[in-house]
mmCIF file of C-alpha atoms and ligand atoms in Angstrom:
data_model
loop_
_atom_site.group_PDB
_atom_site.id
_atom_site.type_symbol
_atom_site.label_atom_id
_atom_site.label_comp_id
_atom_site.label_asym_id
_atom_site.label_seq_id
_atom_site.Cartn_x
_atom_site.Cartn_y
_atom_site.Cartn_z
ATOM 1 C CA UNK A 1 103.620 144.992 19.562
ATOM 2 C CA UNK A 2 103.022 146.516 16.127
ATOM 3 C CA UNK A 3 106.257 145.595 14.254
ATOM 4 C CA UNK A 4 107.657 142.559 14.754
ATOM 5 C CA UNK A 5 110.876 141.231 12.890
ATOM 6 C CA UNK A 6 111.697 137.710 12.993
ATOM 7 C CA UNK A 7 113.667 134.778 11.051
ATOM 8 C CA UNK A 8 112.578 134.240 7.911
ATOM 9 C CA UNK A 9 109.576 131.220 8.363
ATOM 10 C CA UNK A 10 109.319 128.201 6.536
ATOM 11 C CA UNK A 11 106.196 126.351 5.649
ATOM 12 C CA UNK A 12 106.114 122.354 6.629
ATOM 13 C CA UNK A 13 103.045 121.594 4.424
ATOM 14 C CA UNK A 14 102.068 122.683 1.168
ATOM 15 C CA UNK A 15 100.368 122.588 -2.083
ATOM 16 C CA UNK A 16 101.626 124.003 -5.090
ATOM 17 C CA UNK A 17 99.325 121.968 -7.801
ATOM 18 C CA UNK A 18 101.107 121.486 -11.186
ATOM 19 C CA UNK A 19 100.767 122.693 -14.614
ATOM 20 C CA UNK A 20 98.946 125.982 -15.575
ATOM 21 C CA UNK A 21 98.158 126.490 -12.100
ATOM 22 C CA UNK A 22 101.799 126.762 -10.263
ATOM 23 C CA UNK A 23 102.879 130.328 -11.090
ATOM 24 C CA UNK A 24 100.865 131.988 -9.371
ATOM 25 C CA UNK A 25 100.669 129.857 -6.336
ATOM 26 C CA UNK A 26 104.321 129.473 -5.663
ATOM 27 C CA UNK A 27 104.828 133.323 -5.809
ATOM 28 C CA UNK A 28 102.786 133.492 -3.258
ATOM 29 C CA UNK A 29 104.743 131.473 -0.557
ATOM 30 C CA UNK A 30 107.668 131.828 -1.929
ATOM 31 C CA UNK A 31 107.156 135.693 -0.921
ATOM 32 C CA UNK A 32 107.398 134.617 2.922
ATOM 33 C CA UNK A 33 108.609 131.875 2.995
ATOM 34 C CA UNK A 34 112.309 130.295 2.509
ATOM 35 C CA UNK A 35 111.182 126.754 2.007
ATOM 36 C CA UNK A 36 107.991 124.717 1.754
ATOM 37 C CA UNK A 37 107.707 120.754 1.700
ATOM 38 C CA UNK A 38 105.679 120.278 -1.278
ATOM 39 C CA UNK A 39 102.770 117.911 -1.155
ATOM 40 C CA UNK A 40 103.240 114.779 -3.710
ATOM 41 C CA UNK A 41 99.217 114.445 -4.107
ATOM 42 C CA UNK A 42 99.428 115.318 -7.867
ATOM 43 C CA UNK A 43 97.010 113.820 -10.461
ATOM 44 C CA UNK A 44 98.690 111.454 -10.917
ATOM 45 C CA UNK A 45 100.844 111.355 -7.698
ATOM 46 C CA UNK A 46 104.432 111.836 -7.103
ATOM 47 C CA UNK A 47 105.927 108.089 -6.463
ATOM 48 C CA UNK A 48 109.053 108.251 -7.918
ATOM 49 C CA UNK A 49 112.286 110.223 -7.364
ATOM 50 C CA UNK A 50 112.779 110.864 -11.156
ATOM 51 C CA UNK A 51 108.896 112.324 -11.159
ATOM 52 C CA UNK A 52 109.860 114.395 -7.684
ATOM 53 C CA UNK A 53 112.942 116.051 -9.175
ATOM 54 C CA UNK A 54 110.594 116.950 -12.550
ATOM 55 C CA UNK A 55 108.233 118.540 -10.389
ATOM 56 C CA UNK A 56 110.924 120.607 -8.344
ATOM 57 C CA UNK A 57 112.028 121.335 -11.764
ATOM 58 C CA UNK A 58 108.845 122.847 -12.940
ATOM 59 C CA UNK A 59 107.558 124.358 -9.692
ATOM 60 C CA UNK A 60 111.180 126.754 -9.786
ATOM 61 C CA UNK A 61 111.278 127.747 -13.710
ATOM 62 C CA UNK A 62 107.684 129.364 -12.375
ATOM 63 C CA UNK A 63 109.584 131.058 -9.547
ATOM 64 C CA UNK A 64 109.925 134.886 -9.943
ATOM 65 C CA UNK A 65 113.406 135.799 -11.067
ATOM 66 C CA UNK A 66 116.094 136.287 -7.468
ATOM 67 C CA UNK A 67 113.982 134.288 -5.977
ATOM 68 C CA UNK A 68 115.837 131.625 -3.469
ATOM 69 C CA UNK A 69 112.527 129.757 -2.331
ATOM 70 C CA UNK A 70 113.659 126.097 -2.005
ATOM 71 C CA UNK A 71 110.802 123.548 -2.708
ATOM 72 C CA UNK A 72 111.308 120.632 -0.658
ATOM 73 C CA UNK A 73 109.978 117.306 -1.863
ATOM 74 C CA UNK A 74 108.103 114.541 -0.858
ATOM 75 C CA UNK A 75 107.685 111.260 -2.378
ATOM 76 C CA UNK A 76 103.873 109.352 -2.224
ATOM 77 C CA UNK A 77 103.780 106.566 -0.624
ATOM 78 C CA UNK A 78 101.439 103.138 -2.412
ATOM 79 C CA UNK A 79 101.011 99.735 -1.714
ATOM 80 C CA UNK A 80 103.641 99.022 -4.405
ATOM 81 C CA UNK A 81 106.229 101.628 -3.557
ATOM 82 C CA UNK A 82 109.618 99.785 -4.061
ATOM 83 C CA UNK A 83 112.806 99.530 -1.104
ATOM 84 C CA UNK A 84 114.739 100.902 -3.944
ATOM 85 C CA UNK A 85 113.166 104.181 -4.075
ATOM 86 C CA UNK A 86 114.092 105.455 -0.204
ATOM 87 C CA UNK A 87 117.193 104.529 -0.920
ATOM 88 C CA UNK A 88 117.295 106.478 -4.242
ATOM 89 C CA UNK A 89 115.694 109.526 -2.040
ATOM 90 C CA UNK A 90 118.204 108.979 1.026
ATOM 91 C CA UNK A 91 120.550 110.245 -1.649
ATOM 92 C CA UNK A 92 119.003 112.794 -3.088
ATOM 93 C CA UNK A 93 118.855 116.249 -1.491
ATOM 94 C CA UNK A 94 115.881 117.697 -2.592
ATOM 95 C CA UNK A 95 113.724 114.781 -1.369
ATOM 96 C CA UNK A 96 113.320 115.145 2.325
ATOM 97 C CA UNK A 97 110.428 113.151 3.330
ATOM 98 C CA UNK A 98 107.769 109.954 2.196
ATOM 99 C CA UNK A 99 104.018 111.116 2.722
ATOM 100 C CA UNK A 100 101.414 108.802 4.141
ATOM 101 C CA UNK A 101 97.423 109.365 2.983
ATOM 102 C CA UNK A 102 95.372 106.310 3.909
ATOM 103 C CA UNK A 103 93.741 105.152 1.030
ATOM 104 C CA UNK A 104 90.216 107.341 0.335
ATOM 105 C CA UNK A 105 91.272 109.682 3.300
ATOM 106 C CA UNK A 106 91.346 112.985 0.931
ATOM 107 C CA UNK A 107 92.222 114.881 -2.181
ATOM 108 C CA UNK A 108 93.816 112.405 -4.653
ATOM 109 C CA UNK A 109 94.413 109.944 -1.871
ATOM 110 C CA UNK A 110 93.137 106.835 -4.180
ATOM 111 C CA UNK A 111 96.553 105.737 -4.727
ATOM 112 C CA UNK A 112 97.254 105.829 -0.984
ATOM 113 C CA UNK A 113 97.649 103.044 1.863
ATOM 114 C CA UNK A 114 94.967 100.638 2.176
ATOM 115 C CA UNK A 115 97.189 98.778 4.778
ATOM 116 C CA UNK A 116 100.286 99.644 6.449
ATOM 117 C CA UNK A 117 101.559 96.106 7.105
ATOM 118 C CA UNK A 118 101.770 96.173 3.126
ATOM 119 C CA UNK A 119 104.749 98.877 3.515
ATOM 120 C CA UNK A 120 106.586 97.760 6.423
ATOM 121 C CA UNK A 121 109.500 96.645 4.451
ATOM 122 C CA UNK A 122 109.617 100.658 3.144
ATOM 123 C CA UNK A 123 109.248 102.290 6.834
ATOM 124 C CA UNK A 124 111.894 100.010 8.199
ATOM 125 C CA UNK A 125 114.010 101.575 5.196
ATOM 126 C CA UNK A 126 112.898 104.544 5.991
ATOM 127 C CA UNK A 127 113.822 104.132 9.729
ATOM 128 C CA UNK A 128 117.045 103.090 8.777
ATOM 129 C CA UNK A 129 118.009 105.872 6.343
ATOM 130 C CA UNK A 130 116.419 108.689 8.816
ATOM 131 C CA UNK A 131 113.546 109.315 6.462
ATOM 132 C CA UNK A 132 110.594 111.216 7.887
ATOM 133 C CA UNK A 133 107.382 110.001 7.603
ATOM 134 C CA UNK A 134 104.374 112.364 6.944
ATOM 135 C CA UNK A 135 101.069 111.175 7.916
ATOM 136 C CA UNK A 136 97.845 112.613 7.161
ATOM 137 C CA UNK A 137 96.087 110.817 10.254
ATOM 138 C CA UNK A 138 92.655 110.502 9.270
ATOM 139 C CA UNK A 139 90.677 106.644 9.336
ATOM 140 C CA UNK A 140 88.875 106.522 5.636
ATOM 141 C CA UNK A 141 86.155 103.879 6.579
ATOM 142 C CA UNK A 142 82.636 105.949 5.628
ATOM 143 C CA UNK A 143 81.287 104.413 8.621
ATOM 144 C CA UNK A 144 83.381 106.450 10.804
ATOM 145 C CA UNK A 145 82.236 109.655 11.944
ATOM 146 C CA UNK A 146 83.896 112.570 9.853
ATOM 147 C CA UNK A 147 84.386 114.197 13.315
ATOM 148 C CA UNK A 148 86.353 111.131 15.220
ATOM 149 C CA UNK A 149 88.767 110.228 12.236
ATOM 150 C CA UNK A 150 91.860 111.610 13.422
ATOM 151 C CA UNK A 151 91.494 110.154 17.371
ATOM 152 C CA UNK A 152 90.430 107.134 16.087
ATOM 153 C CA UNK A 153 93.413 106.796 13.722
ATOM 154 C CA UNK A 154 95.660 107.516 16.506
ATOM 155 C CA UNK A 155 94.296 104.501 18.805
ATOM 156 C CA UNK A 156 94.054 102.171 15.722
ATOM 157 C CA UNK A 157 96.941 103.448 13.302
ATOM 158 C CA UNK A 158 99.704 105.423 14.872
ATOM 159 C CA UNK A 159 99.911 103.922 18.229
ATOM 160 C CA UNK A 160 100.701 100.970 17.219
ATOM 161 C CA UNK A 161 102.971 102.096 14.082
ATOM 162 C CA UNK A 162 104.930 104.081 16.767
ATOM 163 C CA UNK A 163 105.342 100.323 18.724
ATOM 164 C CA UNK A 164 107.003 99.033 15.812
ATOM 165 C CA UNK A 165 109.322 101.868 14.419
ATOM 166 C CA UNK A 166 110.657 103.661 17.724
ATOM 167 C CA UNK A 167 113.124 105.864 16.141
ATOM 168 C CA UNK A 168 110.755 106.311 12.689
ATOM 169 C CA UNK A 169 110.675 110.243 12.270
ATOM 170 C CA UNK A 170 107.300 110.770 11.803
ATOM 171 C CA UNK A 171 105.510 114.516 11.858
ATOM 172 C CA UNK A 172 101.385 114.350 12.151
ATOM 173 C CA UNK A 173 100.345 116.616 10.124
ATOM 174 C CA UNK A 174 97.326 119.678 9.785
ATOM 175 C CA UNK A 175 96.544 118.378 13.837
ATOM 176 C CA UNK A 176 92.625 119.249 14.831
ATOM 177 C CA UNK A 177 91.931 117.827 18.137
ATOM 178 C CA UNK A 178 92.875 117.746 21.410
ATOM 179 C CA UNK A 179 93.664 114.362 21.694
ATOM 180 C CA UNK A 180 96.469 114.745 19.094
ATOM 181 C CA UNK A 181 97.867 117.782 20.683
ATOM 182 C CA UNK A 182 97.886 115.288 23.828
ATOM 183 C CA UNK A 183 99.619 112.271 22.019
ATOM 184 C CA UNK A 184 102.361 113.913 20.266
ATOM 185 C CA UNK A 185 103.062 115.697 23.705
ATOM 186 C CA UNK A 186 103.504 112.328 25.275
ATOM 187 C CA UNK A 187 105.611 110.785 22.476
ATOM 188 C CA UNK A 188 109.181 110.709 22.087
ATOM 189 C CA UNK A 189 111.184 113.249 20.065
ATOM 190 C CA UNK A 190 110.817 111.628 17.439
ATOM 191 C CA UNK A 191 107.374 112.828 16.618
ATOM 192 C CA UNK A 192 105.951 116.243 16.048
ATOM 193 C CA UNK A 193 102.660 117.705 14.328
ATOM 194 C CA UNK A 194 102.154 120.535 12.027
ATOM 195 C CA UNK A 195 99.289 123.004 12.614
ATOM 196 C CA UNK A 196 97.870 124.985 9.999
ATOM 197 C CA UNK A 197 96.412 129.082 10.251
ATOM 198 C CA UNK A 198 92.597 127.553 10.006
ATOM 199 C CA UNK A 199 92.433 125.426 12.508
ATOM 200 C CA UNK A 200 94.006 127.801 14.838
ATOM 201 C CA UNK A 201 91.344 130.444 14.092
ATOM 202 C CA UNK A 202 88.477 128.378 12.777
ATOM 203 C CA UNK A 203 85.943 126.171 14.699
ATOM 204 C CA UNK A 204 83.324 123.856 12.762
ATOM 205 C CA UNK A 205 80.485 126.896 13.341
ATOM 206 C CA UNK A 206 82.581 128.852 10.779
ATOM 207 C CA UNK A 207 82.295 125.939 8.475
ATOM 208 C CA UNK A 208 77.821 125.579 8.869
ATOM 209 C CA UNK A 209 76.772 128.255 11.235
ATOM 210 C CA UNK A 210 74.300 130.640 9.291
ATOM 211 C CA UNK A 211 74.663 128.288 5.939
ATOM 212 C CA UNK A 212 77.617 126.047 4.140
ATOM 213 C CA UNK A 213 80.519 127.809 3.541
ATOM 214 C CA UNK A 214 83.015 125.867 1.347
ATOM 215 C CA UNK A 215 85.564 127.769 1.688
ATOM 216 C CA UNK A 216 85.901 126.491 4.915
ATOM 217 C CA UNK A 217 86.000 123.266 4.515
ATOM 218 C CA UNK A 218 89.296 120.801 4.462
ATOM 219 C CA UNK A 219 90.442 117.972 5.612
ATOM 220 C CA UNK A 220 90.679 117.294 8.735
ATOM 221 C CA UNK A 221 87.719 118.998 8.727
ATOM 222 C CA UNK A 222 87.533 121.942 11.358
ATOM 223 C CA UNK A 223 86.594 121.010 15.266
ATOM 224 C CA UNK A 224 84.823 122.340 18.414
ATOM 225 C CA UNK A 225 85.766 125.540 20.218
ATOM 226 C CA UNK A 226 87.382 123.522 22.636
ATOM 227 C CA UNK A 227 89.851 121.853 20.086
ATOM 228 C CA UNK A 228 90.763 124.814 18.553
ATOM 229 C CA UNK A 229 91.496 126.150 21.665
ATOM 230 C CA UNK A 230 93.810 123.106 22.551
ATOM 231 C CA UNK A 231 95.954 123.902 19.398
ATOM 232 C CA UNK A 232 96.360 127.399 19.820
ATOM 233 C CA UNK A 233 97.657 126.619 23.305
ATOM 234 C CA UNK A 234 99.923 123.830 21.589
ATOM 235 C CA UNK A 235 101.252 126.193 19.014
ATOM 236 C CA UNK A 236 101.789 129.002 21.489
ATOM 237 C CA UNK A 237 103.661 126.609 24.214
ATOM 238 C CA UNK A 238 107.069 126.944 22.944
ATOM 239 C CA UNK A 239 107.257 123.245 22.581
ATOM 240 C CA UNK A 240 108.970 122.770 19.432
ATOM 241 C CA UNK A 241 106.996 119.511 18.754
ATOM 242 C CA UNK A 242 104.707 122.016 17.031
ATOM 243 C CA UNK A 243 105.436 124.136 14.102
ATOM 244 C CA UNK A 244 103.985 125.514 11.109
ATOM 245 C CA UNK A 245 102.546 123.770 8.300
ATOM 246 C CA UNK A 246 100.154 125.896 6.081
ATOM 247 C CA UNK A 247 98.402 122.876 4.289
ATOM 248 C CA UNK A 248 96.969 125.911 1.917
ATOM 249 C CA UNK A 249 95.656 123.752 -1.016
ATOM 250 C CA UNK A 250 93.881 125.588 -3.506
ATOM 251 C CA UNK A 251 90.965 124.680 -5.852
ATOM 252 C CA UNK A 252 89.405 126.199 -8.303
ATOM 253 C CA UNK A 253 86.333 128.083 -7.315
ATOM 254 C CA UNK A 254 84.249 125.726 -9.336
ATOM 255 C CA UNK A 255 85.446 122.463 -7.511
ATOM 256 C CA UNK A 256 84.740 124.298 -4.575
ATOM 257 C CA UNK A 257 81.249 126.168 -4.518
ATOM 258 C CA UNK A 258 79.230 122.814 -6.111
ATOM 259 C CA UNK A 259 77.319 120.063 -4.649
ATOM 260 C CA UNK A 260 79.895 118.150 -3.516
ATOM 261 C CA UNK A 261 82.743 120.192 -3.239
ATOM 262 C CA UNK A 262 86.889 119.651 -2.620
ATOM 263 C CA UNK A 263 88.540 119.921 0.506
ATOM 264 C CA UNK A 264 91.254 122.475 0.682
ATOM 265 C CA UNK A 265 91.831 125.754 1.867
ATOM 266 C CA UNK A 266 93.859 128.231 0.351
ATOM 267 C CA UNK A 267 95.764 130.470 2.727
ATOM 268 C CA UNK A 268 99.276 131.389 1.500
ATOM 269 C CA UNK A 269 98.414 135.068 -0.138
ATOM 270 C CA UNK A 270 98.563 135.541 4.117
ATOM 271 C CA UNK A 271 99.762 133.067 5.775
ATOM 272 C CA UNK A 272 102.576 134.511 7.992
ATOM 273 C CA UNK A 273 99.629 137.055 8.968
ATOM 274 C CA UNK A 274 96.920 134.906 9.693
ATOM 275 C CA UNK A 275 99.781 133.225 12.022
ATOM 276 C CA UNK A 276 100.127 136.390 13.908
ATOM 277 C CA UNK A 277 96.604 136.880 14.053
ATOM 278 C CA UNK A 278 95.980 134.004 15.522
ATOM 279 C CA UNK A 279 99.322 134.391 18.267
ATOM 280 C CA UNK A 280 98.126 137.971 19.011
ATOM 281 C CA UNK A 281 94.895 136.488 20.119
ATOM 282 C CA UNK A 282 96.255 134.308 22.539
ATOM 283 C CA UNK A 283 99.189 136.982 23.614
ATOM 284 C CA UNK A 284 101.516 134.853 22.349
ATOM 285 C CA UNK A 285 103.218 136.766 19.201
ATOM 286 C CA UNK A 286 106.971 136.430 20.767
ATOM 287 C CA UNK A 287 106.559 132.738 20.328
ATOM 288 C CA UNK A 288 105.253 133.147 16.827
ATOM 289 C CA UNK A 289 109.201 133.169 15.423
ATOM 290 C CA UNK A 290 109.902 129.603 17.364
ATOM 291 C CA UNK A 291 106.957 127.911 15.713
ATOM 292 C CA UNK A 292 107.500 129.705 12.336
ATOM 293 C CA UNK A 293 111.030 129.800 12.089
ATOM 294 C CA UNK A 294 113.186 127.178 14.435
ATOM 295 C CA UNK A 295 111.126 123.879 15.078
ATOM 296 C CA UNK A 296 110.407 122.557 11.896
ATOM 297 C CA UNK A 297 113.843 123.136 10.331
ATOM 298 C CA UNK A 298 115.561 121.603 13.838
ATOM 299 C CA UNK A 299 113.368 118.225 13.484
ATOM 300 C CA UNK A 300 114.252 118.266 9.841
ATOM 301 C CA UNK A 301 117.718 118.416 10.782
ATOM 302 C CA UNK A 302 118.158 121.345 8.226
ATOM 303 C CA UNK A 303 119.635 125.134 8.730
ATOM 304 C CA UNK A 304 117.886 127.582 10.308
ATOM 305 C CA UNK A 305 117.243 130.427 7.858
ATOM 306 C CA UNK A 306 119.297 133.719 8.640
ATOM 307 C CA UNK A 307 117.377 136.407 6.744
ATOM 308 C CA UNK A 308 114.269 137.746 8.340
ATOM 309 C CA UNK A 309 110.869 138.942 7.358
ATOM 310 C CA UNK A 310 108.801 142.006 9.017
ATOM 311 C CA UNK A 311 105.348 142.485 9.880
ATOM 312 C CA UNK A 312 103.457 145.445 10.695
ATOM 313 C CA UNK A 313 99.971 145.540 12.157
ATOM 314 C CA UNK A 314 98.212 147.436 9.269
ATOM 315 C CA UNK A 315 94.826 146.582 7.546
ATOM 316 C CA UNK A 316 94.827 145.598 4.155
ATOM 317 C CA UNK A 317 92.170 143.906 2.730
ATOM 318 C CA UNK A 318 92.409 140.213 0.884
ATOM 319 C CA UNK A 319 91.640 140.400 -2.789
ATOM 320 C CA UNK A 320 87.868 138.513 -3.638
ATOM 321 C CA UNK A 321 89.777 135.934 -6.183
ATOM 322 C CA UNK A 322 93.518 134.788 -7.395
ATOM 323 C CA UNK A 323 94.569 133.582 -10.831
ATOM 324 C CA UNK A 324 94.455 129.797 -11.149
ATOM 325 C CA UNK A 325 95.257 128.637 -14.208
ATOM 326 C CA UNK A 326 92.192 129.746 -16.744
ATOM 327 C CA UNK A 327 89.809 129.953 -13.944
ATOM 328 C CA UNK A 328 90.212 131.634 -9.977
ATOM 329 C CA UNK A 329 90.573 130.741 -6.514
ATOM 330 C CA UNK A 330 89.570 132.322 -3.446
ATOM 331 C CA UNK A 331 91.359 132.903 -0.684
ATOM 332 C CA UNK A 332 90.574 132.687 2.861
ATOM 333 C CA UNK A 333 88.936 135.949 4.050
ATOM 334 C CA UNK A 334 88.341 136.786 0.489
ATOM 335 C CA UNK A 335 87.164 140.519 0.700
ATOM 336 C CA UNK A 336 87.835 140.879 4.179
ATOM 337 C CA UNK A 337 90.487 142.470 6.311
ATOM 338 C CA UNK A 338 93.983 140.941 7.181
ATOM 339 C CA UNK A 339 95.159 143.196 10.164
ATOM 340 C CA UNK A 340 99.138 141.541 9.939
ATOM 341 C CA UNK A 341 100.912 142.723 6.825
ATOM 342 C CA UNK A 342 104.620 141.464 5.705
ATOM 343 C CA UNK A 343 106.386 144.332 5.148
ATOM 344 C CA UNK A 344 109.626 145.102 2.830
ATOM 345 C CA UNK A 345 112.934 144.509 5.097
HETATM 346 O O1 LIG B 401 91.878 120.075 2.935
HETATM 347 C C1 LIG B 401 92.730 119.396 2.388
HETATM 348 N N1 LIG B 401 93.141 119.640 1.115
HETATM 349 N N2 LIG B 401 93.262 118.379 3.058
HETATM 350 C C2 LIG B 401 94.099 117.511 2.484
HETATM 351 O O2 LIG B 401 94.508 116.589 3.147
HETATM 352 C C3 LIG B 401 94.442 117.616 1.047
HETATM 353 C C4 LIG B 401 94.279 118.991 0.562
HETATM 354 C C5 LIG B 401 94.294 119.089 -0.949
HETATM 355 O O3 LIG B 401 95.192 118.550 -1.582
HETATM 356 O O4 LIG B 401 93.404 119.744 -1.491
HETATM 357 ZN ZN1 LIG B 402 97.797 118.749 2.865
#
């Protein structure tokens, strides 16, 4: 297959940073894609409606002109976050989801849970009004092995969450490990799990084999072989408890390449073909448009889109650096060669 055509993709998890930064960062997946669910993990974060519908405001006056991208937006979920406010989003159409960091668990995550039992009044609200909750499913605890944080939230945090709020849409997002791929399988329909382009085609020895790369480097931070391989069979399955969520998070190239560097990996400039890339591998590119195109926007209850996009396979090679605000960010496979290229329809 060299040309494939499909309907135009939508991406389940992103970052689009604010301020001087945004421009050039939404044009990017706003290229590809026809919506994104924007991450609310600003400095400081998005926990209001009001502050979620100034963001969506700033994010499209950046947009390039006939552009229909349609930012999707999540509100941050605290200790403190008030009943009041998922009711305020239940009516509100551009505010689609709550997003759950444990508190310390990543990239301005301060503000985040320290104890679920603190919101249950808000996720039986949100159960109620059909609100989907968006967890990143990582234990914080320093005394936890980086490596085991997302199985052992699942025993410790989401099983039992799941016990209490049956019919709680929840999506797991940026899944790394086997044993996620396993529990969202076995749950009910009312949870699924994103999976972003690195994890399907990066293991940890691309992250410290031959020296420390920080480029590679997010959160969930990459796995074995042998998880990788679990998610590229999940995403490839045709299940449509798995679809695509990008998670491409850029940071400047300082906060990156220093001693102790951000987590974040910045993948929309190719997305859609580092997607194919990683279906072609596993002989799977005629479920790519399923994952990319139909499951996410079915468990969001929302249209599917009915314009398409086209990629051909033709090498082009990924710039060394993007524009971030006054300073740059690199992409994944900066300098290298992309061998899936969205074409014009
Ligand atoms: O790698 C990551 N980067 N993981 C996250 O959970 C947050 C994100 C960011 O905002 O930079
Ligand atoms: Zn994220």
């Amino acid at each position: 297959m060299h040309r494939l055509t499909f309907r135009k993709p939508d991406d389940w998890h992103l970052h689009l940073r604010d301020g001087a930064h945004t421009a050039s960062i939404v044009s990017a997946t706003a290229r590809c894609f026809a919506r994104a669910i924007v991450m609310p993990n600003l400095k400081p974060p998005i926990t209001t409606c009001a502050q979620a519908l100034a963001y969506r405001e700033r994010i499209c006056a950046v947009l390039p002109s006939k552009s229909r991208f349609n930012p999707l937006m999540t509100l941050y979920l605290t200790d403190n976050t008030p009943k009041t406010e998922i009711a305020s989003a239940h009516s509100c159409e551009h505010i689609v989801a709550v997003k759950y960091y444990p508190v310390g668990a990543t990239t301005n995550s301060d503000l985040g849970v320290t104890d679920l039992r603190r919101v249950w009044q808000v996720l039986e609200a949100m159960q109620s009004y059909d609100i989907p909750l968006l967890i990143h499913g990582e234990v914080a605890a320093a005394s936890i092995d980086i490596f085991d944080r997302e199985q052992i939230f699942i025993e410790q945090v989401l099983d039992p969450l799941l016990e209490h709020f049956p019919n709680l849409r929840i999506v797991l997002e940026h899944i790394t490990t086997q044993d996620a791929v396993e529990y969202v399988m076995n749950s009910s329909p009312y949870v699924a799990a994103t999976i972003t382009a690195h994890h399907l085609l990066l293991n940890r020895n691309d992250l410290l084999h031959g020296g420390i790369r920080p480029h590679h480097y997010c959160l969930p931070i990459l796995k074995r072989e042998r998880h990788r391989q679990a998610l590229l069979q999940a995403a490839t399955s045709g299940n449509p408890k798995f679809f695509l969520g990008t998670d491409s998070a850029p940071h400047a190239q300082s906060a990156k390449e220093t001693a102790c560097g951000c987590a974040g990996i910045y993948t929309a400039p190719a997305a859609l073909a580092l997607y194919a890339r990683a279906f072609e591998q596993a002989q799977a590119l005629d479920k790519l448009e399923g994952f990319a195109s139909f499951y996410g926007a079915d468990f969001y209850k929302m249209p599917r889109n009915t314009e398409t996009v086209t990629l051909e396979k033709r090498t082009w090679r990924m710039p060394l650096h993007f524009e971030f605000g006054d300073s740059h960010v690199i992409p994944l496979y900066a300098g290298a060669e992309i061998d899936w290229q969205q074409v014009q329809n």
